[in-house]
Amino acid sequence: MRRIAVVLLALLALQASKPALAQQKHSFKIGENAFLVDGKPIQFFCGEIHPYRVPPEYWKDRLQMIHAMGMNSISIYMFWNVHEPHKGKYNFSGSADIAKFVKLAQEVGLWVILRPSPYACAEWEFGGYPWWLLKDKNIKVRTKDPVFMDAYRRYIKEVGKQLAPLQVQNGGPILMVQIENEYGFFGSDKEYLAMNRDAFRDAGFSCDFFTCDPPYVAENGHLPGVYAAVNGGMKSDVIMSTQDKINGKAPYFVSEWYPAWFDVWGKKHHVASAQKMVEHLEPIFKNGISLNMYMAHGGSNFGFMNGANYDDGMPYQSQTQSYDYDAPINEAGNATPKYYAYREMVAKYHPTGATLPEVPQPKKAMAIPSFTLSDVATLWNNLPKPVVSETPKSFEDMDQGYGYVLYESTLPAGKGWLKVNGLRDYGVVLVDGKRLGLLVRSKKLDSIWVDCKKPNAKLSILIENLGRLNFGQYLNENKKGIIGKVLFNGKEVRSWKMYGFPFENVANIKYKKESVGATYEAPIIRRGTFTLASAADTYLDMSSFGKGSVWVNGHHIGRYWNVGPQQTLYIPAPWLKKGKNEVVVFEMLKMEQNKLQGLDHSILDDLKDEMFFGPTAVQQIN
């Protein structure tokens, strides 16, 4: 084993030091004791990166950073909801141009391990599944359900058109393709796994396939005849014993090893030390084990693409906009102490005379002086055509995937609890324009006390989709909005009008110059501008605001929430421009705030005492 490790590490070093992979046909095979490229052993020093979390203008830079870190390969999840945002309408352009990303990886000198399974997890909205699947109330994702599998197969065929030509045997960099992702957590249906394998074969993928699972559920997620990788922070003996049991003499591969972890709103920012990383990884590499670091570079959950977790005994937890992950390459693409510690460790295994590529220069960051959001718009001055129903409808039933829905009805005179059954996920409650408080799924707050002194009071509930579940047994219970009955004083509230605000485009919002007034309590939209002589990365400081979303020059840079730990929003330089830049802010809680500034650094670890989670007092409507 030691002799094999020495050979593999030497070959790894040679691969890592190459300026680029020659664009010619190669062979790849999972051998009895080693991964083989053109018949020669290779050990994977691999890093996970998702093109959808990085502006396309920065793709090559991030890939060069990964290569200079000492890695010879990358692992890529694909997200179905990016490539088929609406049923039958496929998107492989712009930030969804996955073929371009793979070609750039090859140009930089990186092999590609592709993970296009329609289920990704990845702390991504619905685990990568498109929301429109849920329009069928009977659908069961991640099963043999014919409706689900038909949609799945159609999508994978489109993926095959893009990427099958880029397999290694065709001259591309793609060595292996994953057919399912940690399925052992979800089920053990071997027929379903076989259907996954066959779908990829039918789509033109003829390379080696693999699955991945932590050791304790690996048997569940394994399909006989398909290579099984393992995920997690195990030691070498556990990695080898697990894979020996399932794969026999096949080589060893940790398909996900975590340098830290992701963040959720209202919880402490996750960090881990570079020293502990090296202490854990070095014995693994010495044993000739291949490993993919999840994440090498995390990036950002731009738009409404963050996911959420929920399981028995654990409350719903929405993930932050930043996917920094405390990775070796931070959210802005710059090297951290982990980066250099990893690079130094890898360099020790290189043969005499081999050198790693130079580390790219750090990206510049700038501050932006305070500017005013001078234009104001209300939701009620921008109402779309309503959906009318006796009972509340979900986002999906309204043909809406993301964003917000304003639910409106009336209440009779009287006092009692207003209870929203099936709250998904966060609601601002107003009666006759006066805010009573908040409904928050993560805090199990689904009720608020109301005292109406007059009949036919106008009830308004603005509901936000905070991200569909991306992991666990409840993937099929992922509808958003109000998915149950609304009760006031024990009686059902009926006759609803629902107004969708998906905010897919913020260019046509109607603004007014005048102030909405200091006593205005409903969510509002503000717009302002700032001027630049030149552009660099910056971080919009949202710490004085409450909760909402931000667009810069039309790019949805994500949502913010005063609870933290994240208090800034990363704006990449390519989304800024010389001259005037426009900022649009949708604010749900602190309507009086109208000043913003940009910082030259991020704030990802600031939890606030001021917790905008739910109502703090009973309020009376006169």
Short mmCIF file of N, CA and C in Angstrom, two decimals, residues 276-390:
data_model
loop_
_atom_site.label_atom_id
_atom_site.label_comp_id
_atom_site.label_asym_id
_atom_site.label_seq_id
_atom_site.Cartn_x
_atom_site.Cartn_y
_atom_site.Cartn_z
N LYS A 276 -6.04 21.75 11.89
CA LYS A 276 -6.82 20.52 12.01
C LYS A 276 -7.07 19.90 10.64
N MET A 277 -7.26 20.76 9.63
CA MET A 277 -7.45 20.25 8.27
C MET A 277 -6.24 19.43 7.84
N VAL A 278 -5.05 19.99 8.03
CA VAL A 278 -3.83 19.30 7.62
C VAL A 278 -3.64 18.01 8.42
N GLU A 279 -3.88 18.07 9.72
CA GLU A 279 -3.73 16.89 10.58
C GLU A 279 -4.63 15.75 10.13
N HIS A 280 -5.80 16.09 9.63
CA HIS A 280 -6.71 15.04 9.19
C HIS A 280 -6.36 14.53 7.79
N LEU A 281 -5.99 15.44 6.89
CA LEU A 281 -5.81 15.06 5.49
C LEU A 281 -4.49 14.36 5.21
N GLU A 282 -3.45 14.73 5.90
CA GLU A 282 -2.13 14.18 5.55
C GLU A 282 -2.10 12.65 5.63
N PRO A 283 -2.61 12.01 6.69
CA PRO A 283 -2.61 10.54 6.70
C PRO A 283 -3.42 9.93 5.56
N ILE A 284 -4.49 10.61 5.16
CA ILE A 284 -5.30 10.11 4.05
C ILE A 284 -4.49 10.12 2.76
N PHE A 285 -3.81 11.23 2.50
CA PHE A 285 -3.02 11.32 1.28
C PHE A 285 -1.83 10.35 1.30
N LYS A 286 -1.24 10.16 2.47
CA LYS A 286 -0.11 9.23 2.57
C LYS A 286 -0.53 7.80 2.25
N ASN A 287 -1.79 7.49 2.46
CA ASN A 287 -2.30 6.16 2.16
C ASN A 287 -2.79 6.03 0.72
N GLY A 288 -2.53 7.05 -0.10
CA GLY A 288 -2.88 6.96 -1.51
C GLY A 288 -4.35 7.13 -1.80
N ILE A 289 -5.10 7.69 -0.86
CA ILE A 289 -6.55 7.85 -1.01
C ILE A 289 -6.85 9.14 -1.77
N SER A 290 -7.71 9.07 -2.76
CA SER A 290 -8.17 10.26 -3.47
C SER A 290 -9.23 10.96 -2.64
N LEU A 291 -9.31 12.28 -2.78
CA LEU A 291 -10.23 13.03 -1.93
C LEU A 291 -10.71 14.30 -2.63
N ASN A 292 -12.01 14.55 -2.51
CA ASN A 292 -12.62 15.79 -2.99
C ASN A 292 -12.99 16.65 -1.79
N MET A 293 -12.47 17.87 -1.76
CA MET A 293 -12.79 18.79 -0.68
C MET A 293 -14.08 19.53 -1.01
N TYR A 294 -15.07 19.37 -0.17
CA TYR A 294 -16.35 20.04 -0.32
C TYR A 294 -16.49 21.09 0.81
N MET A 295 -16.27 22.37 0.53
CA MET A 295 -16.03 23.02 -0.75
C MET A 295 -14.58 23.51 -0.81
N ALA A 296 -14.00 23.52 -2.04
CA ALA A 296 -12.76 24.25 -2.24
C ALA A 296 -13.05 25.74 -2.35
N HIS A 297 -14.16 26.04 -3.03
CA HIS A 297 -14.66 27.41 -3.11
C HIS A 297 -16.18 27.35 -3.11
N GLY A 298 -16.79 28.01 -2.11
CA GLY A 298 -18.24 27.92 -1.98
C GLY A 298 -19.00 28.94 -2.80
N GLY A 299 -18.60 30.21 -2.72
CA GLY A 299 -19.30 31.25 -3.46
C GLY A 299 -20.53 31.76 -2.74
N SER A 300 -21.59 32.03 -3.50
CA SER A 300 -22.78 32.71 -2.96
C SER A 300 -24.06 32.07 -3.48
N ASN A 301 -25.09 32.09 -2.64
CA ASN A 301 -26.43 31.66 -3.05
C ASN A 301 -27.18 32.88 -3.60
N PHE A 302 -26.80 33.32 -4.79
CA PHE A 302 -27.43 34.49 -5.36
C PHE A 302 -28.92 34.23 -5.60
N GLY A 303 -29.70 35.32 -5.61
CA GLY A 303 -31.13 35.18 -5.86
C GLY A 303 -31.83 34.53 -4.68
N PHE A 304 -32.80 33.65 -5.00
CA PHE A 304 -33.57 32.94 -3.97
C PHE A 304 -33.14 31.47 -3.92
N MET A 305 -31.87 31.19 -4.18
CA MET A 305 -31.45 29.82 -4.39
C MET A 305 -30.92 29.10 -3.16
N ASN A 306 -30.96 29.72 -1.99
CA ASN A 306 -30.55 28.99 -0.79
C ASN A 306 -31.55 27.89 -0.46
N GLY A 307 -31.07 26.82 0.13
CA GLY A 307 -31.94 25.74 0.57
C GLY A 307 -32.27 25.87 2.05
N ALA A 308 -32.78 24.76 2.61
CA ALA A 308 -33.15 24.74 4.03
C ALA A 308 -33.14 23.30 4.51
N ASN A 309 -32.99 23.13 5.80
CA ASN A 309 -33.02 21.81 6.43
C ASN A 309 -34.16 21.72 7.43
N TYR A 310 -34.67 20.53 7.57
CA TYR A 310 -35.71 20.26 8.56
C TYR A 310 -35.77 18.75 8.74
N ASP A 311 -35.90 18.32 9.97
CA ASP A 311 -36.07 16.89 10.24
C ASP A 311 -36.75 16.73 11.59
N ASP A 312 -37.14 15.53 11.91
CA ASP A 312 -37.79 15.29 13.20
C ASP A 312 -36.86 15.75 14.33
N GLY A 313 -37.40 16.56 15.22
CA GLY A 313 -36.62 17.06 16.34
C GLY A 313 -35.77 18.26 16.03
N MET A 314 -35.76 18.70 14.78
CA MET A 314 -34.96 19.86 14.40
C MET A 314 -35.87 20.87 13.71
N PRO A 315 -35.87 22.12 14.12
CA PRO A 315 -36.73 23.11 13.46
C PRO A 315 -36.25 23.41 12.05
N TYR A 316 -37.14 24.00 11.29
CA TYR A 316 -36.80 24.45 9.95
C TYR A 316 -35.67 25.47 10.04
N GLN A 317 -34.64 25.29 9.21
CA GLN A 317 -33.48 26.19 9.23
C GLN A 317 -33.14 26.60 7.81
N SER A 318 -33.25 27.90 7.55
CA SER A 318 -32.96 28.45 6.23
C SER A 318 -31.48 28.84 6.16
N GLN A 319 -30.84 28.50 5.04
CA GLN A 319 -29.43 28.78 4.89
C GLN A 319 -29.17 30.20 4.40
N THR A 320 -28.02 30.73 4.75
CA THR A 320 -27.69 32.11 4.44
C THR A 320 -27.39 32.30 2.95
N GLN A 321 -27.36 33.58 2.55
CA GLN A 321 -27.01 33.91 1.16
C GLN A 321 -25.56 33.55 0.87
N SER A 322 -24.68 33.81 1.81
CA SER A 322 -23.27 33.46 1.61
C SER A 322 -23.08 31.96 1.73
N TYR A 323 -22.31 31.41 0.81
CA TYR A 323 -21.91 30.00 0.89
C TYR A 323 -20.38 29.93 1.02
N ASP A 324 -19.86 30.86 1.79
CA ASP A 324 -18.41 30.96 2.00
C ASP A 324 -17.83 29.64 2.51
N TYR A 325 -18.56 28.97 3.43
CA TYR A 325 -18.23 27.63 3.91
C TYR A 325 -16.92 27.56 4.70
N ASP A 326 -16.32 28.74 4.98
CA ASP A 326 -14.98 28.78 5.55
C ASP A 326 -14.04 27.88 4.73
N ALA A 327 -14.20 27.96 3.41
CA ALA A 327 -13.42 27.15 2.48
C ALA A 327 -12.03 27.77 2.27
N PRO A 328 -11.10 27.00 1.71
CA PRO A 328 -9.76 27.56 1.45
C PRO A 328 -9.78 28.78 0.54
N ILE A 329 -10.72 28.82 -0.41
CA ILE A 329 -10.91 29.99 -1.27
C ILE A 329 -12.21 30.64 -0.81
N ASN A 330 -12.13 31.88 -0.32
CA ASN A 330 -13.31 32.48 0.31
C ASN A 330 -14.36 32.93 -0.71
N GLU A 331 -15.43 33.53 -0.22
CA GLU A 331 -16.57 33.88 -1.07
C GLU A 331 -16.17 34.77 -2.24
N ALA A 332 -15.19 35.64 -2.05
CA ALA A 332 -14.74 36.56 -3.09
C ALA A 332 -13.63 35.98 -3.96
N GLY A 333 -13.27 34.72 -3.72
CA GLY A 333 -12.27 34.07 -4.55
C GLY A 333 -10.84 34.28 -4.12
N ASN A 334 -10.61 34.69 -2.88
CA ASN A 334 -9.26 34.93 -2.39
C ASN A 334 -8.78 33.80 -1.47
N ALA A 335 -7.46 33.65 -1.41
CA ALA A 335 -6.86 32.59 -0.61
C ALA A 335 -6.94 32.90 0.88
N THR A 336 -7.20 31.87 1.67
CA THR A 336 -7.23 31.96 3.13
C THR A 336 -6.05 31.16 3.69
N PRO A 337 -5.83 31.19 5.02
CA PRO A 337 -4.76 30.35 5.58
C PRO A 337 -4.91 28.87 5.23
N LYS A 338 -6.14 28.39 5.10
CA LYS A 338 -6.34 26.99 4.71
C LYS A 338 -5.78 26.72 3.32
N TYR A 339 -5.90 27.70 2.46
CA TYR A 339 -5.41 27.56 1.08
C TYR A 339 -3.91 27.27 1.09
N TYR A 340 -3.19 28.10 1.80
CA TYR A 340 -1.73 27.95 1.81
C TYR A 340 -1.30 26.72 2.59
N ALA A 341 -2.04 26.34 3.61
CA ALA A 341 -1.71 25.13 4.36
C ALA A 341 -1.89 23.90 3.48
N TYR A 342 -2.96 23.87 2.72
CA TYR A 342 -3.20 22.74 1.81
C TYR A 342 -2.13 22.71 0.72
N ARG A 343 -1.85 23.86 0.14
CA ARG A 343 -0.85 23.96 -0.93
C ARG A 343 0.53 23.49 -0.45
N GLU A 344 0.89 23.89 0.74
CA GLU A 344 2.18 23.47 1.29
C GLU A 344 2.22 21.97 1.52
N MET A 345 1.10 21.41 2.00
CA MET A 345 1.04 19.97 2.25
C MET A 345 1.17 19.20 0.94
N VAL A 346 0.47 19.62 -0.10
CA VAL A 346 0.51 18.93 -1.38
C VAL A 346 1.90 19.01 -1.99
N ALA A 347 2.55 20.16 -1.86
CA ALA A 347 3.87 20.36 -2.47
C ALA A 347 4.88 19.33 -1.97
N LYS A 348 4.69 18.83 -0.75
CA LYS A 348 5.63 17.86 -0.20
C LYS A 348 5.63 16.55 -0.97
N TYR A 349 4.57 16.28 -1.70
CA TYR A 349 4.47 15.02 -2.43
C TYR A 349 4.91 15.15 -3.88
N HIS A 350 5.34 16.32 -4.29
CA HIS A 350 5.76 16.51 -5.67
C HIS A 350 7.19 16.02 -5.86
N PRO A 351 7.50 15.48 -7.05
CA PRO A 351 8.89 15.07 -7.31
C PRO A 351 9.81 16.28 -7.39
N THR A 352 11.07 16.05 -7.26
CA THR A 352 12.06 17.13 -7.32
C THR A 352 11.94 17.91 -8.63
N GLY A 353 11.86 19.21 -8.52
CA GLY A 353 11.79 20.05 -9.71
C GLY A 353 10.39 20.42 -10.14
N ALA A 354 9.38 19.71 -9.65
CA ALA A 354 8.00 20.05 -10.03
C ALA A 354 7.52 21.24 -9.20
N THR A 355 6.81 22.13 -9.83
CA THR A 355 6.30 23.30 -9.13
C THR A 355 4.82 23.47 -9.40
N LEU A 356 4.12 24.08 -8.45
CA LEU A 356 2.71 24.40 -8.62
C LEU A 356 2.57 25.74 -9.34
N PRO A 357 1.46 25.96 -9.99
CA PRO A 357 1.23 27.27 -10.62
C PRO A 357 1.28 28.38 -9.57
N GLU A 358 1.63 29.57 -10.00
CA GLU A 358 1.63 30.72 -9.11
C GLU A 358 0.21 31.03 -8.65
N VAL A 359 0.08 31.45 -7.41
CA VAL A 359 -1.24 31.83 -6.89
C VAL A 359 -1.65 33.17 -7.50
N PRO A 360 -2.84 33.24 -8.09
CA PRO A 360 -3.30 34.53 -8.65
C PRO A 360 -3.34 35.61 -7.59
N GLN A 361 -3.19 36.84 -8.02
CA GLN A 361 -3.22 37.97 -7.11
C GLN A 361 -4.61 38.10 -6.47
N PRO A 362 -4.67 38.56 -5.22
CA PRO A 362 -5.98 38.76 -4.57
C PRO A 362 -6.83 39.77 -5.35
N LYS A 363 -8.12 39.54 -5.34
CA LYS A 363 -9.04 40.47 -5.98
C LYS A 363 -9.15 41.74 -5.14
N LYS A 364 -9.18 42.88 -5.81
CA LYS A 364 -9.32 44.14 -5.10
C LYS A 364 -10.73 44.27 -4.53
N ALA A 365 -10.83 44.94 -3.40
CA ALA A 365 -12.13 45.24 -2.79
C ALA A 365 -12.18 46.72 -2.46
N MET A 366 -13.36 47.30 -2.51
CA MET A 366 -13.50 48.74 -2.27
C MET A 366 -14.65 49.01 -1.32
N ALA A 367 -14.59 50.14 -0.68
CA ALA A 367 -15.72 50.66 0.10
C ALA A 367 -16.51 51.61 -0.79
N ILE A 368 -17.80 51.76 -0.48
CA ILE A 368 -18.66 52.71 -1.18
C ILE A 368 -19.25 53.65 -0.13
N PRO A 369 -19.05 54.96 -0.27
CA PRO A 369 -19.60 55.89 0.71
C PRO A 369 -21.12 55.78 0.80
N SER A 370 -21.64 56.20 1.92
CA SER A 370 -23.09 56.13 2.16
C SER A 370 -23.86 56.86 1.06
N PHE A 371 -24.95 56.23 0.63
CA PHE A 371 -25.83 56.84 -0.36
C PHE A 371 -27.28 56.62 0.07
N THR A 372 -28.19 57.38 -0.52
CA THR A 372 -29.59 57.38 -0.09
C THR A 372 -30.47 56.62 -1.08
N LEU A 373 -31.38 55.83 -0.53
CA LEU A 373 -32.42 55.18 -1.33
C LEU A 373 -33.60 56.14 -1.37
N SER A 374 -33.59 57.01 -2.35
CA SER A 374 -34.52 58.16 -2.36
C SER A 374 -35.89 57.85 -2.93
N ASP A 375 -35.99 56.80 -3.77
CA ASP A 375 -37.28 56.46 -4.36
C ASP A 375 -37.96 55.38 -3.55
N VAL A 376 -39.28 55.46 -3.41
CA VAL A 376 -40.04 54.53 -2.58
C VAL A 376 -41.21 53.97 -3.37
N ALA A 377 -41.48 52.68 -3.18
CA ALA A 377 -42.64 52.03 -3.79
C ALA A 377 -43.30 51.13 -2.76
N THR A 378 -44.62 51.09 -2.77
CA THR A 378 -45.35 50.18 -1.88
C THR A 378 -45.85 48.99 -2.69
N LEU A 379 -46.10 47.91 -1.99
CA LEU A 379 -46.66 46.74 -2.66
C LEU A 379 -48.03 47.06 -3.25
N TRP A 380 -48.80 47.87 -2.52
CA TRP A 380 -50.18 48.13 -2.94
C TRP A 380 -50.26 49.03 -4.17
N ASN A 381 -49.19 49.76 -4.46
CA ASN A 381 -49.12 50.53 -5.70
C ASN A 381 -48.54 49.72 -6.85
N ASN A 382 -48.21 48.47 -6.58
CA ASN A 382 -47.61 47.61 -7.60
C ASN A 382 -48.27 46.23 -7.62
N LEU A 383 -49.54 46.19 -7.28
CA LEU A 383 -50.23 44.90 -7.22
C LEU A 383 -50.44 44.30 -8.61
N PRO A 384 -50.08 43.04 -8.79
CA PRO A 384 -50.42 42.36 -10.03
C PRO A 384 -51.88 41.90 -9.98
N LYS A 385 -52.34 41.25 -11.02
CA LYS A 385 -53.69 40.70 -11.02
C LYS A 385 -53.78 39.62 -9.96
N PRO A 386 -54.81 39.65 -9.11
CA PRO A 386 -54.87 38.68 -8.02
C PRO A 386 -55.36 37.31 -8.47
N VAL A 387 -54.98 36.32 -7.72
CA VAL A 387 -55.59 35.00 -7.79
C VAL A 387 -56.65 34.95 -6.71
N VAL A 388 -57.87 34.62 -7.08
CA VAL A 388 -59.01 34.65 -6.15
C VAL A 388 -59.41 33.22 -5.82
N SER A 389 -59.58 32.96 -4.53
CA SER A 389 -59.95 31.61 -4.09
C SER A 389 -60.59 31.69 -2.71
N GLU A 390 -61.48 30.76 -2.43
CA GLU A 390 -62.10 30.70 -1.11
C GLU A 390 -61.09 30.33 -0.04
#
